[in-house]
Short mmCIF file of C-alpha atoms and ligand atoms in Angstrom, two decimals:
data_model
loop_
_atom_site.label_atom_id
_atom_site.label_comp_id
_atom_site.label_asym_id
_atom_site.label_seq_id
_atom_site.Cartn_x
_atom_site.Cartn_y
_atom_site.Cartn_z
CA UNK A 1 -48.12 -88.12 3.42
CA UNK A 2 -48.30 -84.13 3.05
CA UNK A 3 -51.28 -82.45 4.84
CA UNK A 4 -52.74 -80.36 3.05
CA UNK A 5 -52.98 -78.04 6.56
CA UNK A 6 -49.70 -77.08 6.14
CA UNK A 7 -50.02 -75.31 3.09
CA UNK A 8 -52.52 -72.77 3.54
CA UNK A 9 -54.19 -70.68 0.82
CA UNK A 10 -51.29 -68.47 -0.42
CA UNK A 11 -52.15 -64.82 0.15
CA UNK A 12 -49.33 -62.35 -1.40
CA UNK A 13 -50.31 -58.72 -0.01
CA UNK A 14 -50.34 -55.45 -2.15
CA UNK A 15 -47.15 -53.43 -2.29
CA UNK A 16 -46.41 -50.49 -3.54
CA UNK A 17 -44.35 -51.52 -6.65
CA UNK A 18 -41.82 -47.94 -7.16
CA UNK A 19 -39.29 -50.47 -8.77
CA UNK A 20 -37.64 -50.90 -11.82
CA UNK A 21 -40.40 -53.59 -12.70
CA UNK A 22 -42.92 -55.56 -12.61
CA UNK A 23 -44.97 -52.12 -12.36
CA UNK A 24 -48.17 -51.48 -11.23
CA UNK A 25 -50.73 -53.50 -13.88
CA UNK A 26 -53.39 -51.39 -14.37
CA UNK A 27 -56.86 -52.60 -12.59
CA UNK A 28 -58.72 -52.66 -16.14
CA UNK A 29 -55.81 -55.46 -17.13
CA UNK A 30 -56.62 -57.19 -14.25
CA UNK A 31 -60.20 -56.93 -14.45
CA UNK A 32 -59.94 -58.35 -17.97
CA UNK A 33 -57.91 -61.46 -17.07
CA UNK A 34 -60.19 -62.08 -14.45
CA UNK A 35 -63.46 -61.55 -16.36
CA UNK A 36 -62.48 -63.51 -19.10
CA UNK A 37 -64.61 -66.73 -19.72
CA UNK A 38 -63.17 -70.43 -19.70
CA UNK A 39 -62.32 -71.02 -22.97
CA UNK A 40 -59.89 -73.01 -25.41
CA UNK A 41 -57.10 -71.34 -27.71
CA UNK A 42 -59.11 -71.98 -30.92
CA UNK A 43 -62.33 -70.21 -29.78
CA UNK A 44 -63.30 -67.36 -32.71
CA UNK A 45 -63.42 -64.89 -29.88
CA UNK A 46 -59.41 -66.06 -28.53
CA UNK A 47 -57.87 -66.23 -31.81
CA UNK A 48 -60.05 -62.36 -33.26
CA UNK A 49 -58.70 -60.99 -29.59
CA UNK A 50 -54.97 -62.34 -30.83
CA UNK A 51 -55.40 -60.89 -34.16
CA UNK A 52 -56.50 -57.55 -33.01
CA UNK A 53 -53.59 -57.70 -30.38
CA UNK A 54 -51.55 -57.76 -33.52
CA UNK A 55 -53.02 -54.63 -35.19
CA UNK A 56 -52.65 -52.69 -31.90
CA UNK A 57 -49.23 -54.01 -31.35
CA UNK A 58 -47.77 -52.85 -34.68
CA UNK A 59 -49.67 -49.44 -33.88
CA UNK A 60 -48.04 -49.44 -30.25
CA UNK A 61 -44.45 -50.51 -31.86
CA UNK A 62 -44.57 -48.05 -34.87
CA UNK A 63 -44.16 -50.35 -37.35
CA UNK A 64 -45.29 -52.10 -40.63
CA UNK A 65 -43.28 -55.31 -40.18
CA UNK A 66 -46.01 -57.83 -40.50
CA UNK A 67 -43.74 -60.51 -37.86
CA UNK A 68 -45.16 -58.33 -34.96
CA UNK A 69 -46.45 -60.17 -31.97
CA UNK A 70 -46.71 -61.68 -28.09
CA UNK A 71 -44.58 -64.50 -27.48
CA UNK A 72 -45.85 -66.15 -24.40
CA UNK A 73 -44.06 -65.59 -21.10
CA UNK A 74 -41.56 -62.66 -19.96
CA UNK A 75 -39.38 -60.09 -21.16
CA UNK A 76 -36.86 -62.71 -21.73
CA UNK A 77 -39.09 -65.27 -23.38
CA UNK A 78 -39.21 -62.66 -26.41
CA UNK A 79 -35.38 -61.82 -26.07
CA UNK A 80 -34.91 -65.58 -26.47
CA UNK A 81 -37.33 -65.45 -29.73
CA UNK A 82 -35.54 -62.39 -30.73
CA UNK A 83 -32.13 -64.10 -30.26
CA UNK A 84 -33.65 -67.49 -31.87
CA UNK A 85 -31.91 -66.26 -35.45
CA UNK A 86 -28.07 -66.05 -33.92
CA UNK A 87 -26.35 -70.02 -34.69
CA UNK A 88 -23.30 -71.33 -33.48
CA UNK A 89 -20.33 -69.72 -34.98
CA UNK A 90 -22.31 -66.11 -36.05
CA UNK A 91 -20.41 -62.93 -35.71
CA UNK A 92 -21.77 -60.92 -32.87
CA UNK A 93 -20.67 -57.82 -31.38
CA UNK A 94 -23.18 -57.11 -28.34
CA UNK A 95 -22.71 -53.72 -26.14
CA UNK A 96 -23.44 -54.01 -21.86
CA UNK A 97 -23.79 -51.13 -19.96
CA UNK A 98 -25.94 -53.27 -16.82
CA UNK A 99 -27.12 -56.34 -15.69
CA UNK A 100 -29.56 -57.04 -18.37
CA UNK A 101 -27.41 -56.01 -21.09
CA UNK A 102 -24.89 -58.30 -19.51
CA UNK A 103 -27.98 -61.31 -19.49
CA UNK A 104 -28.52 -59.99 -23.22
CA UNK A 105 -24.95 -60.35 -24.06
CA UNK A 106 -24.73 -64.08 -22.08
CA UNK A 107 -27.87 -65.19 -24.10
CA UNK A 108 -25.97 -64.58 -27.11
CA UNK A 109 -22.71 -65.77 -25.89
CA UNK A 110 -24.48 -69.32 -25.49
CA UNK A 111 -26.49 -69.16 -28.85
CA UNK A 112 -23.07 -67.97 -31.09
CA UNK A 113 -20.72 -70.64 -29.30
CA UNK A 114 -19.34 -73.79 -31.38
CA UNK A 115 -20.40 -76.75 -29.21
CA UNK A 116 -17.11 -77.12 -28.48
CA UNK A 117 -17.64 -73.76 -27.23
CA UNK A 118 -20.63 -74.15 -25.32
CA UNK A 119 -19.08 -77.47 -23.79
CA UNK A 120 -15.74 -75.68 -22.71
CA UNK A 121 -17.77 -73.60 -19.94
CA UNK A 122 -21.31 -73.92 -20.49
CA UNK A 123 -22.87 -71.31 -18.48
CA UNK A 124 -20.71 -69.00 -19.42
CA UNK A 125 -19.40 -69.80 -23.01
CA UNK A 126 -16.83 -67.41 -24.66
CA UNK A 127 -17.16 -67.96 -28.02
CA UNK A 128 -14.69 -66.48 -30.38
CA UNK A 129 -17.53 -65.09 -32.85
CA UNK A 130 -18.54 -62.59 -30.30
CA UNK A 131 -17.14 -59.10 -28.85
CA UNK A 132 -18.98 -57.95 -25.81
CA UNK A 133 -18.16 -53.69 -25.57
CA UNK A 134 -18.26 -53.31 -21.73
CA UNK A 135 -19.01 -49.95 -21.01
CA UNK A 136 -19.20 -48.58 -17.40
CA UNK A 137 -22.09 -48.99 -14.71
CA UNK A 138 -24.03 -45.49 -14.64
CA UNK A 139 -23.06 -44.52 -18.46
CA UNK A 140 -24.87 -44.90 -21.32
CA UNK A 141 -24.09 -46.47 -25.04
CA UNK A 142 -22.79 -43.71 -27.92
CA UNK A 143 -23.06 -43.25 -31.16
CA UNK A 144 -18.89 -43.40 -31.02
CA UNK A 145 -18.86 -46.63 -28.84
CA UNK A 146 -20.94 -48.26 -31.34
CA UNK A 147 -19.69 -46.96 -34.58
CA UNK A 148 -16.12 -47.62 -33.65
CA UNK A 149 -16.42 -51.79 -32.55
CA UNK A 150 -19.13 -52.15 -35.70
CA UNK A 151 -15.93 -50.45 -37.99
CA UNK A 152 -13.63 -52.84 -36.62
CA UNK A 153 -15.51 -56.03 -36.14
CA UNK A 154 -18.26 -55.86 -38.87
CA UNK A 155 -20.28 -58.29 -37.27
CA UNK A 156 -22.97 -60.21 -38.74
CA UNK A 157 -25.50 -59.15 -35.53
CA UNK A 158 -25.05 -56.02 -33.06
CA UNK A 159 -26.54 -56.14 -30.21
CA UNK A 160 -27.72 -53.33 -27.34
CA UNK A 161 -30.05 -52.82 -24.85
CA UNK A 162 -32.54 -49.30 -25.41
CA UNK A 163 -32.90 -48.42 -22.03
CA UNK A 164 -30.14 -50.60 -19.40
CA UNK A 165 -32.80 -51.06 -16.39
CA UNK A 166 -29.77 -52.20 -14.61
CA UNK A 167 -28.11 -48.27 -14.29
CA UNK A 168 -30.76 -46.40 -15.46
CA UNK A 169 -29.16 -45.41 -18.89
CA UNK A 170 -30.63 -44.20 -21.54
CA UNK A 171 -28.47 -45.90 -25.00
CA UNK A 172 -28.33 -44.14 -28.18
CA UNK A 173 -30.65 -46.39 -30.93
CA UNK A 174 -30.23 -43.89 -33.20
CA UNK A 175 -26.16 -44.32 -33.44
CA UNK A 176 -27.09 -47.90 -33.46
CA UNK A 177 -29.22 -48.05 -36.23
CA UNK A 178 -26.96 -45.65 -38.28
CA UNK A 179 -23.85 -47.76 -38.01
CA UNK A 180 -25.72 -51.05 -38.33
CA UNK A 181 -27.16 -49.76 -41.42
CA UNK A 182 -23.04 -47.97 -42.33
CA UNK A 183 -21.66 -51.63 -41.41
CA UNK A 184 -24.25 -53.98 -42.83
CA UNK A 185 -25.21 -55.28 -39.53
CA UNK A 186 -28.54 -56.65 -38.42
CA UNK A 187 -29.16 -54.99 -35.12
CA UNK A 188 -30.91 -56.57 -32.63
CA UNK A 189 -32.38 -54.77 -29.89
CA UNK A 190 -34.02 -55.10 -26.11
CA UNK A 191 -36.61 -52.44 -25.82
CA UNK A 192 -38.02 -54.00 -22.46
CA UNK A 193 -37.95 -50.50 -20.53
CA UNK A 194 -38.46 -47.98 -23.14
CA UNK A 195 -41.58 -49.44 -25.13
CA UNK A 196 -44.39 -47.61 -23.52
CA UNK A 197 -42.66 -45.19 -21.96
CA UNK A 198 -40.31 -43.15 -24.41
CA UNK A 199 -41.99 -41.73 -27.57
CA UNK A 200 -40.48 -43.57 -30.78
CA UNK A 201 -41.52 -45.61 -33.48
CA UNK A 202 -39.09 -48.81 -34.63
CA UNK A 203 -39.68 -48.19 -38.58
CA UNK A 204 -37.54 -44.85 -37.85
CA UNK A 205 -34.51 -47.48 -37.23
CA UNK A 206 -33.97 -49.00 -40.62
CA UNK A 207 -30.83 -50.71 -39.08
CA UNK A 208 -32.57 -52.91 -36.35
CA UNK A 209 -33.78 -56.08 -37.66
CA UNK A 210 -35.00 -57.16 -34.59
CA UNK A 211 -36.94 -55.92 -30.97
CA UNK A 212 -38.31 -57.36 -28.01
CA UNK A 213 -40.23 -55.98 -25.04
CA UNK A 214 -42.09 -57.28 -22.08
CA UNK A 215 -45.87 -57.24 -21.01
CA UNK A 216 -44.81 -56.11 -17.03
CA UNK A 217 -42.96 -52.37 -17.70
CA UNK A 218 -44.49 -50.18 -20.04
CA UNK A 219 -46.98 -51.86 -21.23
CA UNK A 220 -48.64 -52.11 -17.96
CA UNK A 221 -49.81 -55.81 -18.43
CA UNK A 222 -49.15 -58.65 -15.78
CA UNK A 223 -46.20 -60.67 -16.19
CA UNK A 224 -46.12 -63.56 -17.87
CA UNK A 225 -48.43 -62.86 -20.53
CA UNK A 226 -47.23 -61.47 -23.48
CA UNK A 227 -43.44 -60.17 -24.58
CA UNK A 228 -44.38 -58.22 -27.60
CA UNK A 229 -41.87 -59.06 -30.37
CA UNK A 230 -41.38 -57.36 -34.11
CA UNK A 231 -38.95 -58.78 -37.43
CA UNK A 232 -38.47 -57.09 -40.23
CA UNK A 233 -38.18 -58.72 -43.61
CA UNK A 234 -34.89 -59.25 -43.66
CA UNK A 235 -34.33 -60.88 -40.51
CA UNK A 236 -37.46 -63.12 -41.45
CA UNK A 237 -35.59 -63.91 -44.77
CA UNK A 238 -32.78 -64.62 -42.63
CA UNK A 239 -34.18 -66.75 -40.20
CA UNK A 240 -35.79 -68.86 -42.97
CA UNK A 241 -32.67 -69.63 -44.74
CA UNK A 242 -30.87 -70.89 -41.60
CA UNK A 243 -33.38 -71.71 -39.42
CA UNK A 244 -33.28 -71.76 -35.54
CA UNK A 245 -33.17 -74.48 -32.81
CA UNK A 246 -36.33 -74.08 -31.26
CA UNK A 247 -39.84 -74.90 -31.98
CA UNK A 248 -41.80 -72.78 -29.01
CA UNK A 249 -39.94 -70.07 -29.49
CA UNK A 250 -39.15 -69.96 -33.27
CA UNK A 251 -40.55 -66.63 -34.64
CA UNK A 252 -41.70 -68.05 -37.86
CA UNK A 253 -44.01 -70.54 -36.27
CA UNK A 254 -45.04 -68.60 -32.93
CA UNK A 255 -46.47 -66.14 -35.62
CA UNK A 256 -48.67 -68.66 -36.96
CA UNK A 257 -51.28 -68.35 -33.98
CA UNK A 258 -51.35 -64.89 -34.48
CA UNK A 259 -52.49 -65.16 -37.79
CA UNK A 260 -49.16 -64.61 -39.42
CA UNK A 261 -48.21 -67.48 -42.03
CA UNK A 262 -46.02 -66.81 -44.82
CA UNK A 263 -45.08 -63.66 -44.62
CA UNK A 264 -48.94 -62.58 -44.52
CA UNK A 265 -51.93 -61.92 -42.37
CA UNK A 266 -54.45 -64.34 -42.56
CA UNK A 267 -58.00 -64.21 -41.34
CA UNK A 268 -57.49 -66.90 -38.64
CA UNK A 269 -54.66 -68.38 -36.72
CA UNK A 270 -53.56 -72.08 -36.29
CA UNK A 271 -52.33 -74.16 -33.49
CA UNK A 272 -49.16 -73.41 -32.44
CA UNK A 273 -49.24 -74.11 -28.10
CA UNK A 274 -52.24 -73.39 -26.01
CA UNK A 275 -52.94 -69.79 -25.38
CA UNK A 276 -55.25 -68.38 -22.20
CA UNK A 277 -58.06 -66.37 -22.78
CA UNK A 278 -57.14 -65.07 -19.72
CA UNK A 279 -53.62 -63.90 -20.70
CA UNK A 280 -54.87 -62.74 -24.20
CA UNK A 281 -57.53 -60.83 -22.75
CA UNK A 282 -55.39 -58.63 -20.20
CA UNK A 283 -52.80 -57.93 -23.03
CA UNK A 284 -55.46 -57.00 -24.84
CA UNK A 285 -56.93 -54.49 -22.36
CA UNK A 286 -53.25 -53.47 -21.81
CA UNK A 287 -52.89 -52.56 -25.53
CA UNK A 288 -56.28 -50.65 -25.42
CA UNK A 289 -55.14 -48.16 -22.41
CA UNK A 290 -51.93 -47.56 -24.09
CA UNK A 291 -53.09 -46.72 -27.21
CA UNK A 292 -56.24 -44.51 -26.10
CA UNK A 293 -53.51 -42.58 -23.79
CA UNK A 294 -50.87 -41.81 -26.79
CA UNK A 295 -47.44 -42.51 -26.77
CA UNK A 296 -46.78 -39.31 -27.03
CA UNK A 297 -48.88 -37.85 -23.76
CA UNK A 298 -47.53 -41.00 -21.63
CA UNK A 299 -43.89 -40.08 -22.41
CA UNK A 300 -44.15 -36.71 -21.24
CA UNK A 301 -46.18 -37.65 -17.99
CA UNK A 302 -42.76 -39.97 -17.44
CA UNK A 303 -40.40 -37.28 -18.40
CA UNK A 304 -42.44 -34.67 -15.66
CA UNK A 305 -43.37 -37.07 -12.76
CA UNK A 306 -39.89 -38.47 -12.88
CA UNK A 307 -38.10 -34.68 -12.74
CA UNK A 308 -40.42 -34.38 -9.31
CA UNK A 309 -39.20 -37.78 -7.70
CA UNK A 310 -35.64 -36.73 -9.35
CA UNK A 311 -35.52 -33.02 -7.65
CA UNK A 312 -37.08 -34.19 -4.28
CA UNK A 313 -34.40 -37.26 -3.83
CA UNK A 314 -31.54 -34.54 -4.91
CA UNK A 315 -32.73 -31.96 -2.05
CA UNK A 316 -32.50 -34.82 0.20
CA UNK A 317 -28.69 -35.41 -0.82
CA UNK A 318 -29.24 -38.43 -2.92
CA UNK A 319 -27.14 -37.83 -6.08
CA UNK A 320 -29.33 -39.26 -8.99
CA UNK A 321 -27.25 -40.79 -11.84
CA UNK A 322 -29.65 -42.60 -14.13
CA UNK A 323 -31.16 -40.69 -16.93
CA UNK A 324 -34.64 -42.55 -17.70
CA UNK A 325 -37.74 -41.26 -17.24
CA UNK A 326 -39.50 -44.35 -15.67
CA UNK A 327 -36.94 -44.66 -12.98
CA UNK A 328 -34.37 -42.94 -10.83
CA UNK A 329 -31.28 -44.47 -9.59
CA UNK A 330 -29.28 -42.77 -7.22
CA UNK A 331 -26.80 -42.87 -4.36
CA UNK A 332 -27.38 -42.18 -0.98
CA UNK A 333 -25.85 -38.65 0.48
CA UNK A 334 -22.22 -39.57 1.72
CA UNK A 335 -23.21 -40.19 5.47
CA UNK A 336 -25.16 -42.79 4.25
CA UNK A 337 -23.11 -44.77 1.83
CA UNK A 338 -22.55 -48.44 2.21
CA UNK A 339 -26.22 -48.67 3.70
CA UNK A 340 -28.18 -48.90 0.58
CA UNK A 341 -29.42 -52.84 1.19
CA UNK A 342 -30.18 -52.10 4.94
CA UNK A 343 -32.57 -48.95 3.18
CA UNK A 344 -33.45 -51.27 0.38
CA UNK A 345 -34.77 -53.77 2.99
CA UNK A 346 -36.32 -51.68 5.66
CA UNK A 347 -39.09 -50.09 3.30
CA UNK A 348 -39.67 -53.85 1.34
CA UNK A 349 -40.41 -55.31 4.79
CA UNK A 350 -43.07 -52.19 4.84
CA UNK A 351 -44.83 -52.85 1.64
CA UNK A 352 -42.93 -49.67 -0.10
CA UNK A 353 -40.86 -51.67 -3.06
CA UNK A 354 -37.53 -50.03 -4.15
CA UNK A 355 -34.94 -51.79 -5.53
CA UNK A 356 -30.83 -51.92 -5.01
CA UNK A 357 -28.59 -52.26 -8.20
CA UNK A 358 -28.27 -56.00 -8.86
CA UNK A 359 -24.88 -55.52 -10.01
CA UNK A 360 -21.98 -53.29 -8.64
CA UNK A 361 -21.93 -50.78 -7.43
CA UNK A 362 -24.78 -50.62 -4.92
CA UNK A 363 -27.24 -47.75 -5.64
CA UNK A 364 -30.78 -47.72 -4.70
CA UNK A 365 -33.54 -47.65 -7.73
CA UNK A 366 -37.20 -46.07 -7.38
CA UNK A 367 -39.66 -46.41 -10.57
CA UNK A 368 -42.78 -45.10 -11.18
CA UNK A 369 -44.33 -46.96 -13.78
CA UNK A 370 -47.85 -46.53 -13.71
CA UNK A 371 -47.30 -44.79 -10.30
CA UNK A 372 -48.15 -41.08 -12.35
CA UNK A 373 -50.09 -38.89 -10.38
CA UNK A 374 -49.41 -36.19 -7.81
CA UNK A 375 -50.53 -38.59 -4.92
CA UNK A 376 -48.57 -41.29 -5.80
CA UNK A 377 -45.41 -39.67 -6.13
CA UNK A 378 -45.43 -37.62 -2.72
CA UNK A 379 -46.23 -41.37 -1.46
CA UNK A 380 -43.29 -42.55 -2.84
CA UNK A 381 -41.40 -39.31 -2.00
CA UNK A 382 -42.89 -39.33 1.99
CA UNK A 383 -41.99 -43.06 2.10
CA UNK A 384 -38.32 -42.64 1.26
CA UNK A 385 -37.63 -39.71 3.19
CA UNK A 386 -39.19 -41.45 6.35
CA UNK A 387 -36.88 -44.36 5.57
CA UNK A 388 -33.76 -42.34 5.38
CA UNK A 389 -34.65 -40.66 8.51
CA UNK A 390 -34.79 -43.66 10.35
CA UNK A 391 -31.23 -44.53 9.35
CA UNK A 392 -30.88 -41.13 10.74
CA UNK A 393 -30.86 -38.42 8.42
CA UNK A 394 -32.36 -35.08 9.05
CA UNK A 395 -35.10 -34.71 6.01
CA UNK A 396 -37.93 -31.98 6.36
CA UNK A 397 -40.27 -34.06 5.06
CA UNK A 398 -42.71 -30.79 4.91
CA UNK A 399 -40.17 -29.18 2.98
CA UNK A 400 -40.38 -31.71 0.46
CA UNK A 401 -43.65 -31.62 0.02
CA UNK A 402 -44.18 -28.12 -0.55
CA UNK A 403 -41.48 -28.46 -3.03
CA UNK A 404 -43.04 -31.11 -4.84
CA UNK A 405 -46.33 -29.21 -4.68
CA UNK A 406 -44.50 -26.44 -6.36
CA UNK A 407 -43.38 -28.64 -9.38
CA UNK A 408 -47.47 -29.83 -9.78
CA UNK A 409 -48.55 -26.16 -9.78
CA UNK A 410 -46.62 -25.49 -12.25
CA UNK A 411 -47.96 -28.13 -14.56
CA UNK A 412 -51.39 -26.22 -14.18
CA UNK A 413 -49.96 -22.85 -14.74
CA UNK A 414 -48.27 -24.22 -17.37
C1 PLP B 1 -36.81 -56.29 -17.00
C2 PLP B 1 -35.82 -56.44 -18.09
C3 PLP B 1 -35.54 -57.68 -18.70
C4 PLP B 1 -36.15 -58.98 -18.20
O1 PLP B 1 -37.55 -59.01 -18.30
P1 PLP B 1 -38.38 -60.20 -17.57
O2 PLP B 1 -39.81 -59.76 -17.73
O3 PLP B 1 -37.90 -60.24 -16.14
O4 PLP B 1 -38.11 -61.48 -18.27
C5 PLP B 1 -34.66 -57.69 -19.75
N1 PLP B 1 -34.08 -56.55 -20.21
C6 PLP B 1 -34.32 -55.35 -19.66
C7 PLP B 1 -33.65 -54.12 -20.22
C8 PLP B 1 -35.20 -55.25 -18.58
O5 PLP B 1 -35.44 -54.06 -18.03
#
């Protein structure tokens, strides 16, 4: 028999999360999860908390599309809903710039193969029916890139990643939306780093049909709670004529507990699984920060905080080559190169966590989501500097820190 005295209470210590993701959930989220009372998933006060989660969402998202909600679970619990639409045999012509692009790209590999297909090499199926545009580690998608495979392949679906966490690039949704809107295309895209952090509303991209985010990046929520989700009419239209193979994760019927049935709100939800008032809560309290904050004013404390982190890891010889503004990915100055994992793993094992690349080439990645103030970016800054030292570089850590006190002073001149 198992004692029970080998398995101690589990105790996970704080860390300072300066990663690509989960970030920091804000202490009001998790005072809301926690303070929530025991309740079921048809209690008035759960399923009025999922309806005005709804209201804020579409607010938060930019958009009218009534199909706007959480599905449970993680970023890629919503890609999945998102993805739900694409059968066996669809046309699909996906774009990867990263490893989530390339996880995008597999999810729709599996849903567009023939089972003959899927059967051939089932974890990694390479259906005829869809083109995947490979486009290089550290660069980002174009308006050309995209507007070029669309022309030839005129797909039924396009597919691309907003913002690849995976390099740290930045893809162009406008060129997207124009040429899935030039080549009839219903674009589908993964807007798990940029919702909540860049400034942009979805209804100003006629040509994407469909998005998905996740509750741990932007929106500051804890993970597995809620992947915010959004259709518009026409991919509801489409969905409904072919249907999907799912039932959890179908986006008709997930919308039903949100109060969505038909194509219209209704006052009240219905079963559709068993929601937490804990989990609906904390998104909840997530959506309420975000929304009293602005879009707007979050995106340009990003843009600044991140050019501070950026212009302190440059004077210390890193060469940055990411371009979003919730994280910086970078390689080490040339002396260093080749020792990214050993830096990597020195400051985890310290409670300071940075990420490597999780596909080649090694760089190192340091976010700052939630992490923006003047205090917690000369921790970050102070932490990374003492690491590289201790490999052995020469960093005047004071001369970093006037520098970085130089880029705050000029926010209060400004
Ligand atoms: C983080 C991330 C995901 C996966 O999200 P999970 O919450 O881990 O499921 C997918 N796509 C992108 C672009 C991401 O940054």
């Amino acid at each position: 028999m198992t004692n029970v005295s080998s398995f101690p209470q589990l105790v996970i210590p704080n860390t300072l999360a300066a990663g690509p993701g989960p970030g920091n959930t804000d202490a009001r989220v998790l005072a809301a999860y926690a303070g929530s009372g025991i309740a079921d998933h048809m209690h008035p006060d759960v399923l009025r908390g999922m309806i005005e989660c709804k209201h804020m969402l579409r607010s938060f998202m930019g958009t009218t599309n009534v199909y706007t909600f959480g599905v449970a679970g993680t970023g890629w619990s919503g890609l999945d809903c998102m993805m739900s639409a694409v059968m066996p045999g669809d046309t699909v012509v996906a774009f990867s710039n990263g490893t989530f692009s390339g996880i995008d790209a597999l999810t729709l590999r599996m849903k567009a193969a023939t089972r003959e297909e899927l059967a051939a090499n089932s974890l990694d199926p390479q259906p005829a029916s869809v083109t995947v545009i490979e486009v290089p580690h550290g660069q980002s998608v174009t308006a050309e890139i995209v507007e070029a495979a669309l022309a030839e392949h005129k797909p039924k679906w396009a597919f691309m990643a907003h913002w690849e966490t995976g390099s740290g690039r930045i893809n162009d949704i406008k060129g997207f939306s124009d040429a899935c809107v030039k080549h009839d295309a219903m674009g589908l895209v993964d807007a798990v780093s940029s919702l909540g952090v860049a400034n942009f509303a979805i209804d100003d991209y006629p040509g994407v049909v469909g998005w998905a985010s996740c509750p741990q990046k932007g929106l500051l929520c804890l993970p597995l709670t809620y992947a915010p989700v959004s259709f518009s009419d026409r991919y509801i239209e489409t969905l409904r004529a072919n249907g999907a193979y799912t039932y959890a994760n179908h986006p008709i019927m997930e919308a039903r507990h949100w109060g969505i049935i038909d194509g219209k709100d209704v006052e009240k939800g219905v079963y559709h699984r068993t929601h937490s008032a804990y989990a609906v809560c904390a998104f909840h309290e997530a959506l309420r920060i975000n929304l009293a904050d602005g879009l707007a004013q979050r995106a340009q404390d990003y843009a600044f905080h991140e050019q501070a982190l950026r212009d302190a890891v440059t004077t210390m010889g890193c060469e940055v080559t990411s371009n979003m503004t919730s994280l910086v990915v970078l390689n080490l100055p040339p002396d260093f190169a080749g020792r990214e994992m050993e830096l990597v793993q020195n400051c985890r094992a310290e409670g300071f966590g940075i990420w490597p690349t999780l596909s080649a080439p090694v760089q190192v990645r340091i976010g700052i989501l939630n992490l923006l103030s003047q205090a917690a970016i000369t921790e970050i800054v102070t932490k990374f500097a003492q690491a590289l030292n201790a490999l052995g570089a020469d960093v005047d850590i004071d001369a970093i820190a006037d520098q970085l006190d130089t880029h705050y002073q000029s926010r209060i001149a400004a």
